[in-house]
PDB file of C-alpha atoms in Angstrom:
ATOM      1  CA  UNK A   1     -10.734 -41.071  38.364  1.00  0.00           C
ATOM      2  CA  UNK A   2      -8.068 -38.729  39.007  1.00  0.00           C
ATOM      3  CA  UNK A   3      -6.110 -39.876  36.239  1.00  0.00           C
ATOM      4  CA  UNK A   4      -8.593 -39.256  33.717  1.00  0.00           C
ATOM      5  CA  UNK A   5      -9.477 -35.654  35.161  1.00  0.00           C
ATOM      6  CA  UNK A   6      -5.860 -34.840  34.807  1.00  0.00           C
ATOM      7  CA  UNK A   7      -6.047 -36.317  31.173  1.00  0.00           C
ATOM      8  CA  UNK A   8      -9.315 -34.303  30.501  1.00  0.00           C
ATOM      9  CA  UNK A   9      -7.441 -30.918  32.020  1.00  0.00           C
ATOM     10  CA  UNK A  10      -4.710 -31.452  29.987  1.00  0.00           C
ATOM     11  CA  UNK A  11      -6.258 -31.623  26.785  1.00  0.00           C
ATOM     12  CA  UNK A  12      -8.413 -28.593  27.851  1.00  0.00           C
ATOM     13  CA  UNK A  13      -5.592 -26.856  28.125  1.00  0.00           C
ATOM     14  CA  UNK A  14      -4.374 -27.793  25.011  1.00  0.00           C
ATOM     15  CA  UNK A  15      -6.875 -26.896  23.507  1.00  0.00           C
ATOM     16  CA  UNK A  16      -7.326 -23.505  25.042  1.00  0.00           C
ATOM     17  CA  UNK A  17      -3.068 -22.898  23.875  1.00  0.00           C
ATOM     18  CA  UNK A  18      -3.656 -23.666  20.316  1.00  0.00           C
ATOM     19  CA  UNK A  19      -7.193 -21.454  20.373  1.00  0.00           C
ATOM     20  CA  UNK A  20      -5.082 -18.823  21.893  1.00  0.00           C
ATOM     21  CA  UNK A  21      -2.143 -19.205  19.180  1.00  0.00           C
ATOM     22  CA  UNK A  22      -4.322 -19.029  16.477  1.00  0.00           C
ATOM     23  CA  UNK A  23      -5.805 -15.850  17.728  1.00  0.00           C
ATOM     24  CA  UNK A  24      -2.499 -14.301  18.063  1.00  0.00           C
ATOM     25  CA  UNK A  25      -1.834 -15.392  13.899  1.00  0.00           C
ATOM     26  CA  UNK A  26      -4.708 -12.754  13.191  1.00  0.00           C
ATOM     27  CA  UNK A  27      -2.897 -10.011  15.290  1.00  0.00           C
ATOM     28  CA  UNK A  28       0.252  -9.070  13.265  1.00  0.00           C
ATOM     29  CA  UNK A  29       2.197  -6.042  14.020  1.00  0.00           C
ATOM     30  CA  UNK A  30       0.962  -3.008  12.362  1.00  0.00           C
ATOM     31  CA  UNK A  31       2.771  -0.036  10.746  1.00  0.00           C
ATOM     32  CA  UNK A  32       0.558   2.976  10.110  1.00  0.00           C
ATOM     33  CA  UNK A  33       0.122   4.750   7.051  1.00  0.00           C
ATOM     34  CA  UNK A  34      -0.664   7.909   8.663  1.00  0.00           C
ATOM     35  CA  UNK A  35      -3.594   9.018   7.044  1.00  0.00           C
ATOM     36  CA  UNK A  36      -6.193   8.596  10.325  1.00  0.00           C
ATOM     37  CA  UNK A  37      -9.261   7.223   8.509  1.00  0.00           C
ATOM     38  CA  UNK A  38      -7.413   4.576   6.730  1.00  0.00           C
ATOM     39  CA  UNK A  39      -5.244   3.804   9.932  1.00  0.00           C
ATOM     40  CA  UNK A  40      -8.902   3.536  11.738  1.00  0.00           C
ATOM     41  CA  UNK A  41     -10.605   1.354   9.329  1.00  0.00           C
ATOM     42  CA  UNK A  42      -7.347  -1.257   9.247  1.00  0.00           C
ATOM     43  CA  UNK A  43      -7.382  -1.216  13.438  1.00  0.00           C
ATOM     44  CA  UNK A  44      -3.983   0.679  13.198  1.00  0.00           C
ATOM     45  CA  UNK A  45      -2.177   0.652  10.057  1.00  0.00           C
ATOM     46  CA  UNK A  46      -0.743  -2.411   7.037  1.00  0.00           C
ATOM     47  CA  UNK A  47      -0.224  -5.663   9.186  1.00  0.00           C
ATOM     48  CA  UNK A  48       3.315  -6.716   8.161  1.00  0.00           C
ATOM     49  CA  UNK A  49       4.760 -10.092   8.066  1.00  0.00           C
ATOM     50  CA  UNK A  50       1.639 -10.318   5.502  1.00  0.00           C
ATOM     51  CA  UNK A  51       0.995 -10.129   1.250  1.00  0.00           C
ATOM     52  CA  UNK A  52      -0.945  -6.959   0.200  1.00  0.00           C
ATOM     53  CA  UNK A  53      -1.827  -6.587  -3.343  1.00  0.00           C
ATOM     54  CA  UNK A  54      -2.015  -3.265  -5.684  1.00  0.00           C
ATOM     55  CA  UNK A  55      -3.633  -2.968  -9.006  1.00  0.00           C
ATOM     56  CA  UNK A  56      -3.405  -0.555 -11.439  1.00  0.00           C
ATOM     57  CA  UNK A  57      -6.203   0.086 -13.355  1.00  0.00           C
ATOM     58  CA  UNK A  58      -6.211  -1.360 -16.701  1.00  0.00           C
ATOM     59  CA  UNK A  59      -2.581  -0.015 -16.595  1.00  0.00           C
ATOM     60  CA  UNK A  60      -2.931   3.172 -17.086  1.00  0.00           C
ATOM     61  CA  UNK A  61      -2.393   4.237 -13.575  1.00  0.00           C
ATOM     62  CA  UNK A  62       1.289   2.095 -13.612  1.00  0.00           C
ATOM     63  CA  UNK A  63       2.904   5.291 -12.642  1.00  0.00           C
ATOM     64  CA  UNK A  64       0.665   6.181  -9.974  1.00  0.00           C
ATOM     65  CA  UNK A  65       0.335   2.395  -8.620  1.00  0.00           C
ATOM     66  CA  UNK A  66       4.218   2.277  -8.477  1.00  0.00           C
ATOM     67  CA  UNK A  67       4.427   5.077  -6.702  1.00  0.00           C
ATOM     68  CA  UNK A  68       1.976   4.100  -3.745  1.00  0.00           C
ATOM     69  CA  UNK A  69       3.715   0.330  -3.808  1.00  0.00           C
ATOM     70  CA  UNK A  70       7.424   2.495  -3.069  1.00  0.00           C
ATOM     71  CA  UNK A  71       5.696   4.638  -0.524  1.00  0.00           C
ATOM     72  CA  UNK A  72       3.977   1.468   1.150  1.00  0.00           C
ATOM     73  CA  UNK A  73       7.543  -0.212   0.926  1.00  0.00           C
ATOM     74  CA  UNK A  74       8.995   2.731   2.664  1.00  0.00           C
ATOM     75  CA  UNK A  75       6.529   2.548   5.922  1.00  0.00           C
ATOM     76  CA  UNK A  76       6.592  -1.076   6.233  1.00  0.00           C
ATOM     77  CA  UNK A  77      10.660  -1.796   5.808  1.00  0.00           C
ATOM     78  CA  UNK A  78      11.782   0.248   8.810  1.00  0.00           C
ATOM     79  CA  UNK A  79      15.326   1.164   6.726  1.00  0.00           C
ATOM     80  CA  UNK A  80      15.929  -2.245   6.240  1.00  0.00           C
ATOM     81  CA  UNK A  81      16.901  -3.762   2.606  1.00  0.00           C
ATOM     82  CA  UNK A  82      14.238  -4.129   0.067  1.00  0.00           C
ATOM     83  CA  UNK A  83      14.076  -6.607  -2.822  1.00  0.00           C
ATOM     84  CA  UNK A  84      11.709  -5.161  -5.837  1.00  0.00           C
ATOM     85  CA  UNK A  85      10.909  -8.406  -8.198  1.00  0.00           C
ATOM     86  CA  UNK A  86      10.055  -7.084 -11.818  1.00  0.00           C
ATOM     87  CA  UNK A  87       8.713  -9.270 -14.810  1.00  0.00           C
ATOM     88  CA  UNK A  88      10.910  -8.903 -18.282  1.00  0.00           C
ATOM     89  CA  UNK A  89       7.650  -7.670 -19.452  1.00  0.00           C
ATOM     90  CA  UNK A  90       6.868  -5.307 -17.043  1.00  0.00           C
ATOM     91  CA  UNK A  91       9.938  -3.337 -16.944  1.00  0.00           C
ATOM     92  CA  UNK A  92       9.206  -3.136 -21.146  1.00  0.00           C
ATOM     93  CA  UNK A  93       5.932  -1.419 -21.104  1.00  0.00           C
ATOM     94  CA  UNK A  94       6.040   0.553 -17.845  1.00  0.00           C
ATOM     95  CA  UNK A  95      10.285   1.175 -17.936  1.00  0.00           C
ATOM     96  CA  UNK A  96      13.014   0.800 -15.285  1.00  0.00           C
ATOM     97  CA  UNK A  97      12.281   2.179 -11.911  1.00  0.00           C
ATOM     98  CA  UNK A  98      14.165   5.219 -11.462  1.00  0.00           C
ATOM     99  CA  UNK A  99      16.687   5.771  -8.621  1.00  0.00           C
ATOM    100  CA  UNK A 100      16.635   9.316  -8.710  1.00  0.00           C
ATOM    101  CA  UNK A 101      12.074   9.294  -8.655  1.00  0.00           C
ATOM    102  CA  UNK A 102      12.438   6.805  -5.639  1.00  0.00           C
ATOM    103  CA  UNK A 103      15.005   9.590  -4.036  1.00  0.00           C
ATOM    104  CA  UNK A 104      12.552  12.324  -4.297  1.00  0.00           C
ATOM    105  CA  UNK A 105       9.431   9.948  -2.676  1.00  0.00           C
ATOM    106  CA  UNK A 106      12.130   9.876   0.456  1.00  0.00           C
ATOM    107  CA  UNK A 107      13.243   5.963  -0.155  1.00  0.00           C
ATOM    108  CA  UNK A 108      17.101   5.459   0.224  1.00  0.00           C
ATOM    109  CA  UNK A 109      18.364   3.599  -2.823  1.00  0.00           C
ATOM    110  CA  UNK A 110      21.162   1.913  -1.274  1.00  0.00           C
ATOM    111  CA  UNK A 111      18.939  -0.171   0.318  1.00  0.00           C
ATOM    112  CA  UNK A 112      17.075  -1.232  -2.756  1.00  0.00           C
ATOM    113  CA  UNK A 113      18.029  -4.482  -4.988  1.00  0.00           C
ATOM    114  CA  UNK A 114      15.907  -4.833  -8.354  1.00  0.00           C
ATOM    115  CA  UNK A 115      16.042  -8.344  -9.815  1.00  0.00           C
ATOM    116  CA  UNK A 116      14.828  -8.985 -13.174  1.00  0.00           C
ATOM    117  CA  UNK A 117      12.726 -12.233 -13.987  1.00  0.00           C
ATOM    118  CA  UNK A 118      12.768 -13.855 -17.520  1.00  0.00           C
ATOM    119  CA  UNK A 119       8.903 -15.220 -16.318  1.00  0.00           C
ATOM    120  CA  UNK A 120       6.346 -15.365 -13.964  1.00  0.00           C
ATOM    121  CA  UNK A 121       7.727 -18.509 -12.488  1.00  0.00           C
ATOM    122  CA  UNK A 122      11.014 -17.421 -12.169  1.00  0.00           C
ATOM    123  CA  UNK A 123       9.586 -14.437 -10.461  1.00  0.00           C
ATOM    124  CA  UNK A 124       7.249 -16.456  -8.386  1.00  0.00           C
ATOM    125  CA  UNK A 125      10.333 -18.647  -7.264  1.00  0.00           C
ATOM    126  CA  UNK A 126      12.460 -15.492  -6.847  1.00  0.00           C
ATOM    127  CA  UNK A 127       9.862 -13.688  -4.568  1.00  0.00           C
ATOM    128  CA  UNK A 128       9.429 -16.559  -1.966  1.00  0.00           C
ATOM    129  CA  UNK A 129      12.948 -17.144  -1.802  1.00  0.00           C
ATOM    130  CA  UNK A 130      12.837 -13.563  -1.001  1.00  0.00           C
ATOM    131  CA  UNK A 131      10.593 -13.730   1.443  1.00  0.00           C
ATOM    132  CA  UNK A 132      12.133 -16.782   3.392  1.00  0.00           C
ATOM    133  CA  UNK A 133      14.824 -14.117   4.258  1.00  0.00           C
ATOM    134  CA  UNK A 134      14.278 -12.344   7.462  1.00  0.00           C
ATOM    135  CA  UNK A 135      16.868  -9.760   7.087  1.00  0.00           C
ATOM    136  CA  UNK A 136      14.635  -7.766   4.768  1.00  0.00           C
ATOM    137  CA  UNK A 137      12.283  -5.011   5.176  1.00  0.00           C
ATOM    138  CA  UNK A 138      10.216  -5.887   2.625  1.00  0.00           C
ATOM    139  CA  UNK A 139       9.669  -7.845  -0.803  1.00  0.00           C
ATOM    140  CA  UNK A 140       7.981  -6.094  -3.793  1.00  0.00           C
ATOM    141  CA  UNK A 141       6.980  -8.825  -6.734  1.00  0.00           C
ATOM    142  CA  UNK A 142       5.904  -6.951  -9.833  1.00  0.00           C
ATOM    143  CA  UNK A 143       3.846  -8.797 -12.317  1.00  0.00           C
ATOM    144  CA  UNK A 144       2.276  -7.522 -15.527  1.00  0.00           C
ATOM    145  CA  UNK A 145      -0.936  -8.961 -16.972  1.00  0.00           C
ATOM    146  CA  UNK A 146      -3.291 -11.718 -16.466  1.00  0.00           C
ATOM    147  CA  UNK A 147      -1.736 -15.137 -15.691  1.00  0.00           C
ATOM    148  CA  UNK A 148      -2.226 -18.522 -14.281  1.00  0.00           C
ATOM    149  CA  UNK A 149       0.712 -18.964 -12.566  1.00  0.00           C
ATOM    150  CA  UNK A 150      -0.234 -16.641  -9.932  1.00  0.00           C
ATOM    151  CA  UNK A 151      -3.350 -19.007  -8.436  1.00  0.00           C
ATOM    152  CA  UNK A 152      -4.743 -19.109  -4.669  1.00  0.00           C
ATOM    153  CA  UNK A 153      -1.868 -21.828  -4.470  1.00  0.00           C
ATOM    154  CA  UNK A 154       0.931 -19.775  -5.033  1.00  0.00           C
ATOM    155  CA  UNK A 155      -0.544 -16.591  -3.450  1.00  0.00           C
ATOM    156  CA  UNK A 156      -0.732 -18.921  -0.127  1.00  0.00           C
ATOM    157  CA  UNK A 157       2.747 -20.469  -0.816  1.00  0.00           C
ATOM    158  CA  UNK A 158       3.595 -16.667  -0.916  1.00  0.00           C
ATOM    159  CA  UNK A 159       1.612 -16.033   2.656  1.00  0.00           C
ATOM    160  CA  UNK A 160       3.106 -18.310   4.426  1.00  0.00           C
ATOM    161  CA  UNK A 161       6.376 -17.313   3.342  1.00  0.00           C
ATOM    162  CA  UNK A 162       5.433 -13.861   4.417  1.00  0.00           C
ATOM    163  CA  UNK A 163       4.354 -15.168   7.966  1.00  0.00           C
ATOM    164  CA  UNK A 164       6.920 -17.253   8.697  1.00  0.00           C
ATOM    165  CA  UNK A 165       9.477 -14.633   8.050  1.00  0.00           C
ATOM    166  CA  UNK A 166       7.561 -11.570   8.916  1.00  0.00           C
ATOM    167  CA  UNK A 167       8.590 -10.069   6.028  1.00  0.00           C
ATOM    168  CA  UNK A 168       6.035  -8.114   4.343  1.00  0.00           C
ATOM    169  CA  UNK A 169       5.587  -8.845   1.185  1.00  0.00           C
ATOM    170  CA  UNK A 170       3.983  -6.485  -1.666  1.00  0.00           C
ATOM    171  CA  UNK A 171       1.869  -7.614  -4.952  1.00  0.00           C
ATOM    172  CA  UNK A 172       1.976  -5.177  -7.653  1.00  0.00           C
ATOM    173  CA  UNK A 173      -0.239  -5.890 -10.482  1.00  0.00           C
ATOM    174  CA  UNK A 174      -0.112  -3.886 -13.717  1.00  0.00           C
ATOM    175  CA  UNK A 175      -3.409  -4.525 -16.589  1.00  0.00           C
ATOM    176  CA  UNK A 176      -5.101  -7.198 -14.240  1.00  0.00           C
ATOM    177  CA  UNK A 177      -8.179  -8.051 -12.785  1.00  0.00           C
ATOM    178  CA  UNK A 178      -8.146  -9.600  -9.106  1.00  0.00           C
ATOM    179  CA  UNK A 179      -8.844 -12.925  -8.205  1.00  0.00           C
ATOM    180  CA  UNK A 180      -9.310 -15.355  -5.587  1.00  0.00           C
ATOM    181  CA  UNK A 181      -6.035 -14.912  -2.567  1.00  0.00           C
ATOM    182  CA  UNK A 182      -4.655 -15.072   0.526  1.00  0.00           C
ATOM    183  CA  UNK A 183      -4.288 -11.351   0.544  1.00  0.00           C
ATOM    184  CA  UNK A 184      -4.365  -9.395   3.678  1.00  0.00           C
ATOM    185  CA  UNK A 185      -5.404  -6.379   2.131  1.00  0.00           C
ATOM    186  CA  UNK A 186      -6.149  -5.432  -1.641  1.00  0.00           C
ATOM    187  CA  UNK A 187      -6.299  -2.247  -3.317  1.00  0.00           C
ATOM    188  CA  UNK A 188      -7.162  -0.122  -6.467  1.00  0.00           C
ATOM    189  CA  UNK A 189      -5.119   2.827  -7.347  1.00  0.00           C
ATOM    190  CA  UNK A 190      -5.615   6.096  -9.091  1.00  0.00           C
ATOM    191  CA  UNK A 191      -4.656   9.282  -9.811  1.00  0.00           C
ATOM    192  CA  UNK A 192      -5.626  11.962  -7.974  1.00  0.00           C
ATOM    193  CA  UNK A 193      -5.404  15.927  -8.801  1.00  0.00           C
ATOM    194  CA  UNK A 194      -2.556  17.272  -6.678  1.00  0.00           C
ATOM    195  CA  UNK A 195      -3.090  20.729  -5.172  1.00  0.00           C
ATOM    196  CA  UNK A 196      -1.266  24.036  -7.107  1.00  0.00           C
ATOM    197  CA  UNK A 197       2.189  24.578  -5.488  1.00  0.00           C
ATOM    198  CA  UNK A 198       3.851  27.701  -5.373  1.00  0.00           C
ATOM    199  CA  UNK A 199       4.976  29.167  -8.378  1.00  0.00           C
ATOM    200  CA  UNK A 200       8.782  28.078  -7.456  1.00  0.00           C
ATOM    201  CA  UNK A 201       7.798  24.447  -6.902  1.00  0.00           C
ATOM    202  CA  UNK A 202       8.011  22.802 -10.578  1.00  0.00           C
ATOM    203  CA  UNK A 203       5.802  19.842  -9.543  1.00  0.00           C
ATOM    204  CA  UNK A 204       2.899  19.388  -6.788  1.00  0.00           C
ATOM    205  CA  UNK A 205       2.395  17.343  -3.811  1.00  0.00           C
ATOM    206  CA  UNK A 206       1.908  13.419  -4.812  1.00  0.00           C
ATOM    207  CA  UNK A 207      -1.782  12.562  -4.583  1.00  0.00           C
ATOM    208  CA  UNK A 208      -3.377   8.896  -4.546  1.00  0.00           C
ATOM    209  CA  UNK A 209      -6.900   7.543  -5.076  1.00  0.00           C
ATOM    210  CA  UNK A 210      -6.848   4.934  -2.644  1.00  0.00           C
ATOM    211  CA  UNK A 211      -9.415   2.674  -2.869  1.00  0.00           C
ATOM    212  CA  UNK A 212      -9.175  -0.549  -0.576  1.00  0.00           C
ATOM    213  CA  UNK A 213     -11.373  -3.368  -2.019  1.00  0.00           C
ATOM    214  CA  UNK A 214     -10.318  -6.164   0.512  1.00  0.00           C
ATOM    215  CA  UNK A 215      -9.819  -6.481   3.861  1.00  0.00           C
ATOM    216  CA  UNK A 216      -9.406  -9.934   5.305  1.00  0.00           C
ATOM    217  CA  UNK A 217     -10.856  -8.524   9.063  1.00  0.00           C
ATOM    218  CA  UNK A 218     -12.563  -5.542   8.741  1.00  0.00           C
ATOM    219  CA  UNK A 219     -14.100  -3.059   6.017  1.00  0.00           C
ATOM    220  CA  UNK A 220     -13.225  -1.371   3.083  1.00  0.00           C
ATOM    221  CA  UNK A 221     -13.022   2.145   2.191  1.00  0.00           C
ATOM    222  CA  UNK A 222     -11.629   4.854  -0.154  1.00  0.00           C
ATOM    223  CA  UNK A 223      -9.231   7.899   0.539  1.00  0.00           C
ATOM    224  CA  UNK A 224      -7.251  10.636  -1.179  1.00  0.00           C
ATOM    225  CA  UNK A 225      -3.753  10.103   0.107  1.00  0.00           C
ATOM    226  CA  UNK A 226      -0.685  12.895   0.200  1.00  0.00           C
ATOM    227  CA  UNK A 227       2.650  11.277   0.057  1.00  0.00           C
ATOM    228  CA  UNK A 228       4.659  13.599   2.604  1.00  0.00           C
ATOM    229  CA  UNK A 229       8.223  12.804   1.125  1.00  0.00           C
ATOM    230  CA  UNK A 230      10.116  14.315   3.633  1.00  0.00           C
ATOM    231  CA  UNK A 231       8.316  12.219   6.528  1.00  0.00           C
ATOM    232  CA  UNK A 232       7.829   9.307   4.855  1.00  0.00           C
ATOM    233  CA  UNK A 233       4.101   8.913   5.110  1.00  0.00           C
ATOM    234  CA  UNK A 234       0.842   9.269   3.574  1.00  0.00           C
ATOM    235  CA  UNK A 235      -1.970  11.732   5.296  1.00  0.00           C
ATOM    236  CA  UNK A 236      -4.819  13.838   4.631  1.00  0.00           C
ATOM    237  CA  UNK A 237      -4.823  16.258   1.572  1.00  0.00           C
ATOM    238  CA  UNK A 238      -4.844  20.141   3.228  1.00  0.00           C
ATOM    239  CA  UNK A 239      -8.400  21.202   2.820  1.00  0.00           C
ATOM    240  CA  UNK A 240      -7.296  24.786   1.370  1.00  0.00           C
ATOM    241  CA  UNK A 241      -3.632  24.244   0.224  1.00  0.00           C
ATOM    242  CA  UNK A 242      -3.619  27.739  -0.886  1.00  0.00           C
ATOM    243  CA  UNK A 243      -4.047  31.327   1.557  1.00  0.00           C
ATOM    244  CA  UNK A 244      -7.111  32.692   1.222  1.00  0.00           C
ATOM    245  CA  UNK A 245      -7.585  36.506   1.135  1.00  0.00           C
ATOM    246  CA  UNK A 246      -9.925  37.981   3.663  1.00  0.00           C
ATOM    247  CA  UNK A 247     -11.446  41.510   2.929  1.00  0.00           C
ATOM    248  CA  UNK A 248      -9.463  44.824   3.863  1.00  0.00           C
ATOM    249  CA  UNK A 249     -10.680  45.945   7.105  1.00  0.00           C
ATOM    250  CA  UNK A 250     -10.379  49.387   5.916  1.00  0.00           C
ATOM    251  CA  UNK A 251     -12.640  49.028   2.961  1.00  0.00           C
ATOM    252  CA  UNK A 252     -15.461  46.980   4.670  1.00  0.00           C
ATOM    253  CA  UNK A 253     -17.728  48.997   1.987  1.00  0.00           C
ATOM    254  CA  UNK A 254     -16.347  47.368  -1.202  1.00  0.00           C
ATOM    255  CA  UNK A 255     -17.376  44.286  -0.774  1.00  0.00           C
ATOM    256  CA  UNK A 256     -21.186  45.029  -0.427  1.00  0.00           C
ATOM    257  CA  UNK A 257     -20.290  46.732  -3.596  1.00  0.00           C
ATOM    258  CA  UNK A 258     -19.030  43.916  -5.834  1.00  0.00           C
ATOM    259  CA  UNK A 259     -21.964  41.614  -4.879  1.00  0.00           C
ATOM    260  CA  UNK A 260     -24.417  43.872  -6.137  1.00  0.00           C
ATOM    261  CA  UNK A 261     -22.099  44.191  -9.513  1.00  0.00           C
ATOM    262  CA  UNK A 262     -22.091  40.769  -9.301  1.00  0.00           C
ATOM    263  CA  UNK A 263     -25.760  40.303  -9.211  1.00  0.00           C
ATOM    264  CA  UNK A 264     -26.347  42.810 -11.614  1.00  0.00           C
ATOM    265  CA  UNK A 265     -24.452  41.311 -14.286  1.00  0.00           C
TER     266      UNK A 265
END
């Protein structure tokens, strides 16, 4: 009888360990983004060692899509190398990334190596090799239009990759619809009006419309995001980017004035 209680305890207890280790596979580490609401509703930020996906909407939004994927790369690499995957095709209708754009969204280009794929398998093949090697900060694998190739089985082959590793890896879809993955997270991307600058700023503040559409354990939502280049993260647009100019305190009577003008005409 004691044997078999100390069989019975230790398969309990095996049991219990792999319970336990497969509720520690569902706790990843977590970068934030920065923006609190989004940070909230993902229980702290982008889980890393883990594939997110990005779509542009019917590829219009390329551009703007591109732009969120660098500034994701940025929070989730931790200045470490990052590989950015592109399809032949991709690179042709959208154009080459530019060092110089990446510069000015606060991403060091020295750490960035673009590889060009003749395919989507050769991409495919490329970006889980990629992801197989820990030294990296992240993986980018850019992909352009609808294809079969990129099916739940290689999205998990992808995954894994990602897990093992703990390399995060980031899906970048340009004129494509979602389907059926393995995705930790998944979201649409738009434009969003940026804020007027002052007059000796030539362009304004970068401004996403976030919308997160999957969320493998927890709920969705939708944010306007502000890139802040020179920290490196995304936050909450300023409510009143411009100064606002309060009434002279020594003409208290003019403004009494110009509301009846105001209702009058």
């Amino acid at each position: 009888m004691s044997g078999a209680r100390t069989n019975t305890l230790a398969v309990l207890r095996g049991s219990i360990e792999r319970i336990e280790a497969q509720g520690e596979a569902y706790s990843p580490r977590k970068v934030a983004f920065g923006h609190a609401d989004a940070d909230a509703t993902l229980q702290g930020g982008l889980a890393l060692g883990a594939m997110h996906e990005v779509f542009a909407e019917g590829g219009r939004q390329s551009a703007t899509a591109t732009g969120f994927v660098a500034g994701l790369a940025g929070r989730v690499s931790a200045r470490r190398p990052l590989v950015w995957i592109r399809q032949d095709f991709a690179e042709i209708e959208s154009g080459a990334l530019s060092m110089s754009g990446l510069a000015e969204l606060g991403l060091d280009p020295r750490l960035l190596v673009t590889v060009r794929a003749a395919d989507v398998e050769t991409a495919l093949r490329t970006a889980a090799d990629a992801l197989a090697c820990d030294a990296l900060g992240a993986v980018v694998l850019e992909v352009w239009g609808e294809t079969r190739q990129l099916d739940l089985v290689a999205s998990r082959k992808l995954t894994l990759a990602a897990q093992a590793s703990g390399v995060t890896g980031l899906l970048l879809r340009m004129a494509a619809e979602p389907q059926p993955s393995t995705a930790e997270t998944r979201w649409i991307v738009r434009a969003a009006h940026s804020p007027p600058s002052a007059p000796s700023v030539a362009w304004g503040t970068p401004l996403f419309d976030a919308q997160l559409v999957r969320n493998r354990h927890g709920p969705v939502g939708r944010w306007i995001m502000e890139w802040k280049c020179d920290e490196c993260l995304f936050a909450k647009p300023a409510a009143d980017p411009q100064p606002v100019v309060a009434t002279p305190a020594h003409r208290p009577h003019q403004a009494p004035a110009l509301a009846k003008r105001r209702r009058a005409g």
